[in-house]
């Protein structure tokens, strides 16, 4: 176990003793900051526009905004949230190729002018509502393997459709300034980025024949964000492809990472509030015990990915059970829906009501997907900062709880974030 997760487990242990809340999510702000540093060291010339849809937790957004990065927004509400943090509208890309008319009107009013399109209807819509918009053509160029492919819904074919769309944009006197792609979330084929950049160059060249001098290449999302993963291989491929296909032109490269920034920062702690022990009959007729654990978060909550994308999640037991035998077990969510199963089959020690499971890497596509189905609430989020800045934290205006050497910031405390950043910058 990494020292990071050890510290987080200590924090959770403390919280489970000292508060009445049923379940928690710990957000390690230092982890997000480390990701930012990682991005800027690996991609110094590629400006990230964080994809808000991935996790719209306000405190994380505040931290990212304070770091000066841009944002990829999909709707009026996301744009509104980002603008409320005093982010310059020019740092937003409205990266939804199909926009509601009312949302587009809002973008006009707020001067969020950079936006994507991938079809004719959208061009007519934009011409009517926002003819001055700065348009980015989203092409389809996907990874062979991705956890969440997107090409069935978004992007135009770079060879067949892109030229037609560019011609129409020209005829409508629209301002196309860039090309974007998304190889798929959880990209399992780094080479896909190289292919997509090569495709983008073909579109760039065609656009030039129409008189468009494109100035933005948006290389989308898809970068891994779980603890222990790396973006170095992708970065090497991206750099090589940019060198091969875009070296001769003056183009600003941007990206829309979501998962990368937040996945590893969030750790969820769930409590066992009910359990059942069954006897199961194996194929050979032998009878084996099976325990069903019921926890207070499920697939209609933070574990939505288990239902929507058949993802597997791996629980850690908060306590150790050295004297317990391992038993075949399953873990279930709290709703009355029979589908609400978080883990299908796992060998676990015999645990009791009141014991805790911890799930790491819960920051991407979890919080925004939580529903109120069956009347269950969201986990309370606690924000933590690593121990190495503890002594300096004491002197700042942070409102904090000190837990085992980890400082926990009060939720929603902006001054805390400002203090944290000031401090972090002075240390690094
Ligand atoms: C347009 C767009 N950009 C960026 C992202 C973020 O992708 P990821 O979380 O894989 O980085 C998404 C995810 O759905 C997306 O739709």
Short mmCIF file of C-alpha atoms and ligand atoms in Angstrom, two decimals:
data_model
loop_
_atom_site.label_atom_id
_atom_site.label_comp_id
_atom_site.label_asym_id
_atom_site.label_seq_id
_atom_site.Cartn_x
_atom_site.Cartn_y
_atom_site.Cartn_z
CA UNK A 1 0.00 0.00 0.00
CA UNK A 2 1.37 3.44 -0.88
CA UNK A 3 2.11 5.95 1.86
CA UNK A 4 -0.53 8.19 0.31
CA UNK A 5 -3.30 5.66 0.78
CA UNK A 6 -1.96 4.86 4.24
CA UNK A 7 -2.39 8.49 5.28
CA UNK A 8 -5.84 8.64 3.79
CA UNK A 9 -6.80 5.45 5.62
CA UNK A 10 -5.59 7.00 8.88
CA UNK A 11 -7.74 10.03 8.18
CA UNK A 12 -10.76 7.88 7.46
CA UNK A 13 -10.17 5.88 10.63
CA UNK A 14 -10.19 9.10 12.59
CA UNK A 15 -13.34 10.37 10.88
CA UNK A 16 -15.23 7.14 11.43
CA UNK A 17 -14.58 7.52 15.15
CA UNK A 18 -15.27 11.20 15.54
CA UNK A 19 -18.34 12.03 13.45
CA UNK A 20 -21.83 10.67 12.97
CA UNK A 21 -21.93 10.87 9.19
CA UNK A 22 -22.68 7.55 7.61
CA UNK A 23 -20.17 7.69 4.80
CA UNK A 24 -17.46 9.95 3.51
CA UNK A 25 -15.44 10.89 0.56
CA UNK A 26 -11.95 12.21 1.18
CA UNK A 27 -10.60 14.58 -1.44
CA UNK A 28 -6.84 14.97 -1.33
CA UNK A 29 -6.24 18.42 -2.81
CA UNK A 30 -2.50 17.80 -2.86
CA UNK A 31 -3.13 14.92 -5.26
CA UNK A 32 -4.90 17.25 -7.72
CA UNK A 33 -2.06 19.70 -7.37
CA UNK A 34 0.49 16.93 -8.05
CA UNK A 35 -1.45 16.05 -11.20
CA UNK A 36 -1.26 19.66 -12.32
CA UNK A 37 2.50 19.61 -11.82
CA UNK A 38 2.73 16.31 -13.67
CA UNK A 39 0.73 17.70 -16.60
CA UNK A 40 2.85 20.83 -16.90
CA UNK A 41 6.09 18.85 -16.73
CA UNK A 42 4.99 16.29 -19.34
CA UNK A 43 3.03 18.68 -21.58
CA UNK A 44 4.60 22.12 -20.94
CA UNK A 45 3.14 23.56 -24.15
CA UNK A 46 -0.32 21.99 -24.03
CA UNK A 47 -2.85 23.97 -22.04
CA UNK A 48 -5.35 21.77 -20.19
CA UNK A 49 -9.06 22.64 -20.20
CA UNK A 50 -10.37 20.47 -17.34
CA UNK A 51 -13.56 18.60 -18.33
CA UNK A 52 -16.04 19.73 -15.67
CA UNK A 53 -18.44 16.85 -16.39
CA UNK A 54 -15.91 14.43 -14.91
CA UNK A 55 -16.27 15.86 -11.39
CA UNK A 56 -17.88 19.22 -10.70
CA UNK A 57 -17.03 19.34 -6.99
CA UNK A 58 -16.75 23.06 -6.29
CA UNK A 59 -13.65 22.90 -4.12
CA UNK A 60 -11.73 20.91 -6.74
CA UNK A 61 -12.88 23.39 -9.38
CA UNK A 62 -11.70 26.28 -7.20
CA UNK A 63 -8.31 24.69 -6.87
CA UNK A 64 -8.04 24.10 -10.61
CA UNK A 65 -9.24 27.64 -11.34
CA UNK A 66 -6.63 29.07 -8.97
CA UNK A 67 -3.99 27.19 -10.95
CA UNK A 68 -5.04 29.16 -14.02
CA UNK A 69 -6.05 26.27 -16.24
CA UNK A 70 -8.98 26.35 -18.67
CA UNK A 71 -12.28 24.46 -18.52
CA UNK A 72 -14.26 22.28 -20.89
CA UNK A 73 -17.97 22.85 -20.21
CA UNK A 74 -20.90 20.91 -21.67
CA UNK A 75 -23.85 23.09 -20.68
CA UNK A 76 -25.08 26.40 -19.35
CA UNK A 77 -24.93 25.18 -15.75
CA UNK A 78 -21.32 24.07 -16.07
CA UNK A 79 -20.38 27.37 -17.71
CA UNK A 80 -22.21 29.24 -14.96
CA UNK A 81 -20.37 27.31 -12.27
CA UNK A 82 -16.99 28.10 -13.81
CA UNK A 83 -17.80 31.77 -14.41
CA UNK A 84 -18.88 32.04 -10.76
CA UNK A 85 -15.23 31.34 -9.89
CA UNK A 86 -14.21 34.47 -11.81
CA UNK A 87 -12.68 32.46 -14.62
CA UNK A 88 -12.18 34.47 -17.82
CA UNK A 89 -14.78 33.34 -20.44
CA UNK A 90 -11.86 32.99 -22.86
CA UNK A 91 -10.59 30.12 -20.73
CA UNK A 92 -13.71 28.07 -21.43
CA UNK A 93 -14.35 25.77 -24.35
CA UNK A 94 -18.02 24.88 -24.77
CA UNK A 95 -17.14 21.36 -25.91
CA UNK A 96 -20.56 19.91 -26.60
CA UNK A 97 -21.13 19.48 -30.35
CA UNK A 98 -24.94 19.61 -29.79
CA UNK A 99 -25.96 22.61 -27.74
CA UNK A 100 -29.37 23.62 -26.35
CA UNK A 101 -30.54 26.88 -27.94
CA UNK A 102 -31.03 28.49 -24.52
CA UNK A 103 -27.54 27.41 -23.45
CA UNK A 104 -26.05 28.80 -26.63
CA UNK A 105 -27.84 32.07 -25.98
CA UNK A 106 -26.31 32.07 -22.50
CA UNK A 107 -22.87 31.55 -24.08
CA UNK A 108 -23.53 34.61 -26.27
CA UNK A 109 -24.48 36.71 -23.25
CA UNK A 110 -21.42 35.60 -21.29
CA UNK A 111 -19.09 35.80 -24.31
CA UNK A 112 -18.02 32.18 -24.15
CA UNK A 113 -17.16 32.07 -27.81
CA UNK A 114 -14.97 28.98 -28.23
CA UNK A 115 -17.13 25.94 -29.03
CA UNK A 116 -17.18 22.63 -30.91
CA UNK A 117 -19.47 21.34 -33.67
CA UNK A 118 -19.66 18.17 -35.73
CA UNK A 119 -22.80 18.48 -37.86
CA UNK A 120 -24.67 20.74 -40.28
CA UNK A 121 -27.66 21.52 -38.03
CA UNK A 122 -25.35 22.86 -35.37
CA UNK A 123 -23.71 25.16 -37.91
CA UNK A 124 -27.10 26.62 -38.90
CA UNK A 125 -28.01 26.99 -35.21
CA UNK A 126 -24.74 28.77 -34.44
CA UNK A 127 -25.05 31.02 -37.48
CA UNK A 128 -28.44 32.17 -36.23
CA UNK A 129 -27.55 32.61 -32.55
CA UNK A 130 -23.80 33.19 -32.31
CA UNK A 131 -22.35 34.01 -35.75
CA UNK A 132 -19.18 35.44 -34.17
CA UNK A 133 -18.40 32.20 -32.31
CA UNK A 134 -14.93 30.69 -32.65
CA UNK A 135 -15.61 27.19 -33.91
CA UNK A 136 -13.69 23.98 -33.43
CA UNK A 137 -14.57 21.06 -35.70
CA UNK A 138 -14.69 17.78 -33.78
CA UNK A 139 -13.50 14.87 -35.86
CA UNK A 140 -13.94 11.19 -35.08
CA UNK A 141 -10.64 9.36 -34.57
CA UNK A 142 -10.92 6.76 -31.88
CA UNK A 143 -8.80 4.33 -29.92
CA UNK A 144 -9.33 0.67 -30.81
CA UNK A 145 -9.87 0.06 -27.10
CA UNK A 146 -11.27 2.61 -24.64
CA UNK A 147 -13.32 2.11 -21.48
CA UNK A 148 -15.89 4.62 -22.72
CA UNK A 149 -15.81 5.05 -26.49
CA UNK A 150 -17.47 8.16 -27.91
CA UNK A 151 -17.28 7.80 -31.67
CA UNK A 152 -20.77 6.34 -31.93
CA UNK A 153 -22.14 9.69 -30.83
CA UNK A 154 -19.63 12.44 -31.53
CA UNK A 155 -17.22 13.59 -34.20
CA UNK A 156 -17.43 13.70 -37.98
CA UNK A 157 -15.47 11.51 -40.33
CA UNK A 158 -12.25 13.44 -41.09
CA UNK A 159 -12.16 12.40 -44.75
CA UNK A 160 -15.80 12.09 -45.83
CA UNK A 161 -17.65 14.59 -43.67
CA UNK A 162 -15.16 17.21 -42.46
CA UNK A 163 -14.66 18.82 -45.91
CA UNK A 164 -18.43 19.14 -46.39
CA UNK A 165 -18.86 20.75 -42.99
CA UNK A 166 -16.00 23.15 -43.58
CA UNK A 167 -17.49 24.14 -46.95
CA UNK A 168 -20.84 24.80 -45.31
CA UNK A 169 -19.20 26.82 -42.52
CA UNK A 170 -17.47 28.89 -45.18
CA UNK A 171 -20.72 29.42 -47.07
CA UNK A 172 -22.37 30.55 -43.82
CA UNK A 173 -19.48 32.93 -43.20
CA UNK A 174 -18.60 31.25 -39.90
CA UNK A 175 -15.31 31.52 -38.07
CA UNK A 176 -13.75 28.04 -37.86
CA UNK A 177 -10.50 28.27 -35.89
CA UNK A 178 -9.65 24.73 -34.83
CA UNK A 179 -9.97 20.96 -34.85
CA UNK A 180 -10.66 18.66 -31.91
CA UNK A 181 -10.94 14.94 -31.23
CA UNK A 182 -11.50 12.62 -28.27
CA UNK A 183 -9.96 9.15 -28.59
CA UNK A 184 -12.31 7.82 -25.86
CA UNK A 185 -12.27 7.98 -22.07
CA UNK A 186 -9.97 5.45 -20.44
CA UNK A 187 -8.00 5.14 -23.69
CA UNK A 188 -6.29 1.74 -23.83
CA UNK A 189 -4.38 2.42 -27.03
CA UNK A 190 -1.92 5.34 -26.74
CA UNK A 191 -1.12 5.12 -30.48
CA UNK A 192 -4.66 6.44 -31.10
CA UNK A 193 -3.44 9.95 -30.27
CA UNK A 194 -0.85 9.77 -33.05
CA UNK A 195 -3.46 8.58 -35.54
CA UNK A 196 -5.88 11.32 -34.53
CA UNK A 197 -3.21 14.02 -34.89
CA UNK A 198 -2.39 12.70 -38.39
CA UNK A 199 -6.11 12.87 -39.27
CA UNK A 200 -6.33 16.39 -37.87
CA UNK A 201 -3.54 17.47 -40.23
CA UNK A 202 -5.56 16.28 -43.23
CA UNK A 203 -8.47 18.41 -42.07
CA UNK A 204 -6.13 21.33 -41.39
CA UNK A 205 -4.84 21.17 -44.97
CA UNK A 206 -8.33 21.00 -46.44
CA UNK A 207 -9.42 23.96 -44.33
CA UNK A 208 -6.51 25.92 -45.70
CA UNK A 209 -7.75 25.40 -49.28
CA UNK A 210 -10.93 27.19 -48.18
CA UNK A 211 -8.97 30.07 -46.68
CA UNK A 212 -9.24 28.95 -43.05
CA UNK A 213 -5.97 29.36 -41.17
CA UNK A 214 -6.66 27.15 -38.15
CA UNK A 215 -4.94 28.12 -34.92
CA UNK A 216 -6.14 25.54 -32.35
CA UNK A 217 -5.66 21.78 -32.14
CA UNK A 218 -7.62 20.26 -29.26
CA UNK A 219 -6.38 16.77 -28.39
CA UNK A 220 -9.33 15.99 -26.07
CA UNK A 221 -9.37 13.70 -23.03
CA UNK A 222 -8.77 10.01 -22.37
CA UNK A 223 -5.66 10.31 -20.15
CA UNK A 224 -5.51 7.86 -17.21
CA UNK A 225 -5.85 9.24 -13.68
CA UNK A 226 -5.78 6.32 -11.23
CA UNK A 227 -2.97 6.00 -8.69
CA UNK A 228 0.09 4.45 -10.29
CA UNK A 229 -0.88 5.25 -13.89
CA UNK A 230 1.21 7.47 -16.13
CA UNK A 231 0.65 9.78 -19.09
CA UNK A 232 4.27 9.61 -20.23
CA UNK A 233 3.70 7.08 -23.02
CA UNK A 234 0.78 9.10 -24.40
CA UNK A 235 2.84 12.29 -24.13
CA UNK A 236 5.69 10.74 -26.14
CA UNK A 237 3.29 9.70 -28.88
CA UNK A 238 1.57 13.10 -28.91
CA UNK A 239 4.88 14.96 -29.09
CA UNK A 240 6.19 12.76 -31.89
CA UNK A 241 2.96 13.19 -33.87
CA UNK A 242 2.90 16.95 -33.36
CA UNK A 243 6.46 17.07 -34.54
CA UNK A 244 5.64 14.97 -37.60
CA UNK A 245 2.39 16.67 -38.61
CA UNK A 246 2.22 20.17 -37.15
CA UNK A 247 5.83 21.34 -36.88
CA UNK A 248 5.58 23.61 -39.92
CA UNK A 249 2.51 25.53 -38.76
CA UNK A 250 1.74 27.92 -35.94
CA UNK A 251 -0.91 26.18 -33.89
CA UNK A 252 -1.84 26.26 -30.21
CA UNK A 253 -2.40 22.78 -28.79
CA UNK A 254 -4.94 22.37 -25.99
CA UNK A 255 -6.47 19.30 -24.29
CA UNK A 256 -9.58 18.41 -22.27
CA UNK A 257 -8.40 16.05 -19.51
CA UNK A 258 -11.01 15.09 -16.93
CA UNK A 259 -10.16 11.73 -15.34
CA UNK A 260 -6.44 12.56 -15.20
CA UNK A 261 -6.86 15.43 -12.76
CA UNK A 262 -9.32 13.98 -10.28
CA UNK A 263 -9.59 10.20 -10.31
CA UNK A 264 -6.95 9.38 -7.70
CA UNK A 265 -7.76 12.35 -5.45
CA UNK A 266 -11.02 10.92 -4.10
CA UNK A 267 -11.33 8.00 -1.70
CA UNK A 268 -14.72 6.75 -0.58
CA UNK A 269 -15.45 5.14 2.79
CA UNK A 270 -18.67 3.14 3.12
CA UNK A 271 -20.19 1.59 6.18
CA UNK A 272 -21.77 -1.86 6.51
CA UNK A 273 -25.27 -1.27 7.86
CA UNK A 274 -26.78 -4.71 7.18
CA UNK A 275 -25.59 -8.19 6.29
CA UNK A 276 -26.94 -11.62 5.43
CA UNK A 277 -25.25 -14.98 5.55
CA UNK A 278 -26.46 -17.56 3.03
CA UNK A 279 -25.54 -21.10 2.21
CA UNK A 280 -24.77 -21.62 -1.43
CA UNK A 281 -24.80 -24.93 -3.25
CA UNK A 282 -21.82 -25.45 -5.58
CA UNK A 283 -22.11 -27.42 -8.85
CA UNK A 284 -20.66 -30.51 -7.11
CA UNK A 285 -23.35 -30.28 -4.41
CA UNK A 286 -21.12 -29.00 -1.60
CA UNK A 287 -22.54 -26.22 0.55
CA UNK A 288 -20.48 -23.06 1.15
CA UNK A 289 -21.29 -19.95 3.16
CA UNK A 290 -21.69 -16.62 1.36
CA UNK A 291 -22.01 -13.24 3.02
CA UNK A 292 -23.93 -10.32 1.55
CA UNK A 293 -22.78 -6.94 2.87
CA UNK A 294 -25.08 -3.94 2.48
CA UNK A 295 -23.30 -0.58 2.38
CA UNK A 296 -24.61 2.97 2.28
CA UNK A 297 -23.57 3.83 -1.27
CA UNK A 298 -24.38 1.93 -4.43
CA UNK A 299 -24.80 1.95 -8.19
CA UNK A 300 -27.38 4.76 -8.06
CA UNK A 301 -24.81 6.76 -6.09
CA UNK A 302 -21.03 6.97 -6.41
CA UNK A 303 -20.77 3.51 -8.00
CA UNK A 304 -22.77 4.47 -11.08
CA UNK A 305 -19.84 3.29 -13.22
CA UNK A 306 -20.49 -0.29 -12.10
CA UNK A 307 -23.93 -0.17 -13.69
CA UNK A 308 -23.29 2.04 -16.71
CA UNK A 309 -19.91 0.73 -17.78
CA UNK A 310 -19.62 -2.67 -16.06
CA UNK A 311 -16.54 -1.36 -14.28
CA UNK A 312 -15.11 -3.32 -11.39
CA UNK A 313 -14.31 -1.65 -8.09
CA UNK A 314 -12.03 -3.08 -5.40
CA UNK A 315 -12.76 -2.59 -1.70
CA UNK A 316 -10.10 -2.28 0.98
CA UNK A 317 -11.15 -3.16 4.52
CA UNK A 318 -10.47 -0.24 6.82
CA UNK A 319 -9.55 -2.53 9.71
CA UNK A 320 -7.45 -5.66 9.70
CA UNK A 321 -8.94 -9.03 10.55
CA UNK A 322 -5.91 -11.26 11.27
CA UNK A 323 -7.89 -13.99 12.99
CA UNK A 324 -10.83 -14.19 10.64
CA UNK A 325 -11.22 -16.77 7.89
CA UNK A 326 -11.91 -15.61 4.33
CA UNK A 327 -15.48 -16.04 3.11
CA UNK A 328 -17.06 -15.74 -0.32
CA UNK A 329 -18.84 -12.36 -0.22
CA UNK A 330 -20.71 -9.77 -2.26
CA UNK A 331 -21.30 -6.06 -1.60
CA UNK A 332 -24.65 -4.38 -2.24
CA UNK A 333 -25.93 -0.80 -2.36
CA UNK A 334 -28.75 0.56 -0.20
CA UNK A 335 -31.64 0.89 -2.68
CA UNK A 336 -34.48 -1.58 -3.10
CA UNK A 337 -33.35 -2.31 -6.66
CA UNK A 338 -32.05 -5.87 -7.18
CA UNK A 339 -29.45 -4.56 -9.62
CA UNK A 340 -27.84 -2.42 -6.93
CA UNK A 341 -24.76 -4.61 -6.46
CA UNK A 342 -21.33 -2.99 -6.09
CA UNK A 343 -19.10 -6.10 -6.00
CA UNK A 344 -20.37 -9.42 -7.36
CA UNK A 345 -17.95 -11.89 -5.79
CA UNK A 346 -14.98 -11.33 -3.53
CA UNK A 347 -13.21 -13.21 -0.77
CA UNK A 348 -13.35 -11.18 2.46
CA UNK A 349 -12.81 -11.71 6.17
CA UNK A 350 -15.95 -12.03 8.25
CA UNK A 351 -16.97 -8.43 8.86
CA UNK A 352 -19.70 -6.98 11.05
CA UNK A 353 -22.28 -4.21 10.99
CA UNK A 354 -20.49 -0.91 11.56
CA UNK A 355 -17.29 -2.04 9.79
CA UNK A 356 -15.90 -0.05 6.86
CA UNK A 357 -14.90 -0.55 3.26
CA UNK A 358 -12.67 1.96 1.48
CA UNK A 359 -12.63 2.46 -2.29
CA UNK A 360 -9.75 4.35 -3.89
CA UNK A 361 -9.67 6.23 -7.21
CA UNK A 362 -13.28 7.38 -6.90
CA UNK A 363 -12.87 10.89 -8.36
CA UNK A 364 -13.90 10.45 -11.99
CA UNK A 365 -17.52 10.16 -13.14
CA UNK A 366 -18.77 9.42 -9.62
CA UNK A 367 -20.04 12.53 -7.79
CA UNK A 368 -21.93 14.16 -10.71
CA UNK A 369 -23.70 10.88 -11.48
CA UNK A 370 -25.15 10.37 -7.99
CA UNK A 371 -28.96 10.16 -8.01
CA UNK A 372 -31.48 10.59 -5.19
CA UNK A 373 -33.13 7.26 -6.09
CA UNK A 374 -34.82 5.74 -3.02
CA UNK A 375 -34.05 8.88 -1.03
CA UNK A 376 -30.39 8.27 -0.26
CA UNK A 377 -28.02 11.19 0.05
CA UNK A 378 -24.56 12.02 -1.26
CA UNK A 379 -21.40 11.32 0.73
CA UNK A 380 -20.01 14.24 2.64
CA UNK A 381 -16.68 15.33 1.20
CA UNK A 382 -13.70 16.18 3.40
CA UNK A 383 -10.72 17.95 1.89
CA UNK A 384 -7.21 17.12 3.03
CA UNK A 385 -3.70 18.42 2.51
CA UNK A 386 -0.55 16.33 2.86
CA UNK A 387 1.49 16.33 6.02
CA UNK A 388 4.57 17.88 4.38
CA UNK A 389 3.02 21.32 4.40
CA UNK A 390 1.52 21.03 7.86
CA UNK A 391 3.80 23.36 9.75
CA UNK A 392 3.31 26.18 7.26
CA UNK A 393 -0.43 25.62 7.28
CA UNK A 394 -0.52 26.58 10.95
CA UNK A 395 0.48 30.13 10.06
CA UNK A 396 -2.09 30.65 7.35
CA UNK A 397 -5.75 31.60 7.60
CA UNK A 398 -6.87 28.01 7.04
CA UNK A 399 -9.85 26.71 8.87
CA UNK A 400 -8.77 23.16 9.47
CA UNK A 401 -9.25 20.04 11.46
CA UNK A 402 -6.03 18.30 12.37
CA UNK A 403 -6.27 14.55 11.92
CA UNK A 404 -3.21 12.39 12.53
CA UNK A 405 -0.94 14.97 10.97
CA UNK A 406 -3.24 15.58 8.02
CA UNK A 407 -4.99 18.91 7.78
CA UNK A 408 -8.63 18.77 6.82
CA UNK A 409 -10.03 21.92 5.28
CA UNK A 410 -13.57 22.94 6.03
CA UNK A 411 -15.78 22.30 3.04
CA UNK A 412 -16.30 25.25 0.74
CA UNK A 413 -13.74 27.46 2.45
CA UNK A 414 -12.26 29.60 -0.32
CA UNK A 415 -9.77 31.40 1.82
CA UNK A 416 -8.47 27.99 2.79
CA UNK A 417 -7.81 27.17 -0.81
CA UNK A 418 -6.11 30.44 -1.48
CA UNK A 419 -3.93 29.90 1.57
CA UNK A 420 -3.16 26.38 0.47
CA UNK A 421 -2.04 27.46 -2.96
CA UNK A 422 0.03 30.37 -1.73
CA UNK A 423 1.72 28.01 0.58
CA UNK A 424 2.23 25.22 -1.87
CA UNK A 425 3.77 27.59 -4.39
CA UNK A 426 6.14 28.92 -1.77
CA UNK A 427 7.28 25.39 -0.90
CA UNK A 428 7.78 24.06 -4.43
C1 LIG B 1 -15.82 16.47 -24.96
C2 LIG B 1 -15.12 15.78 -23.84
N1 LIG B 1 -13.91 16.22 -23.48
C3 LIG B 1 -13.24 15.67 -22.44
C4 LIG B 1 -13.79 14.64 -21.72
C5 LIG B 1 -13.00 14.10 -20.55
O1 LIG B 1 -12.53 12.83 -20.83
P1 LIG B 1 -11.57 12.07 -19.82
O2 LIG B 1 -12.25 12.03 -18.52
O3 LIG B 1 -11.41 10.73 -20.44
O4 LIG B 1 -10.29 12.79 -19.79
C6 LIG B 1 -15.04 14.11 -22.09
C7 LIG B 1 -15.62 12.99 -21.36
O5 LIG B 1 -16.75 12.59 -21.56
C8 LIG B 1 -15.72 14.70 -23.17
O6 LIG B 1 -16.94 14.30 -23.55
#
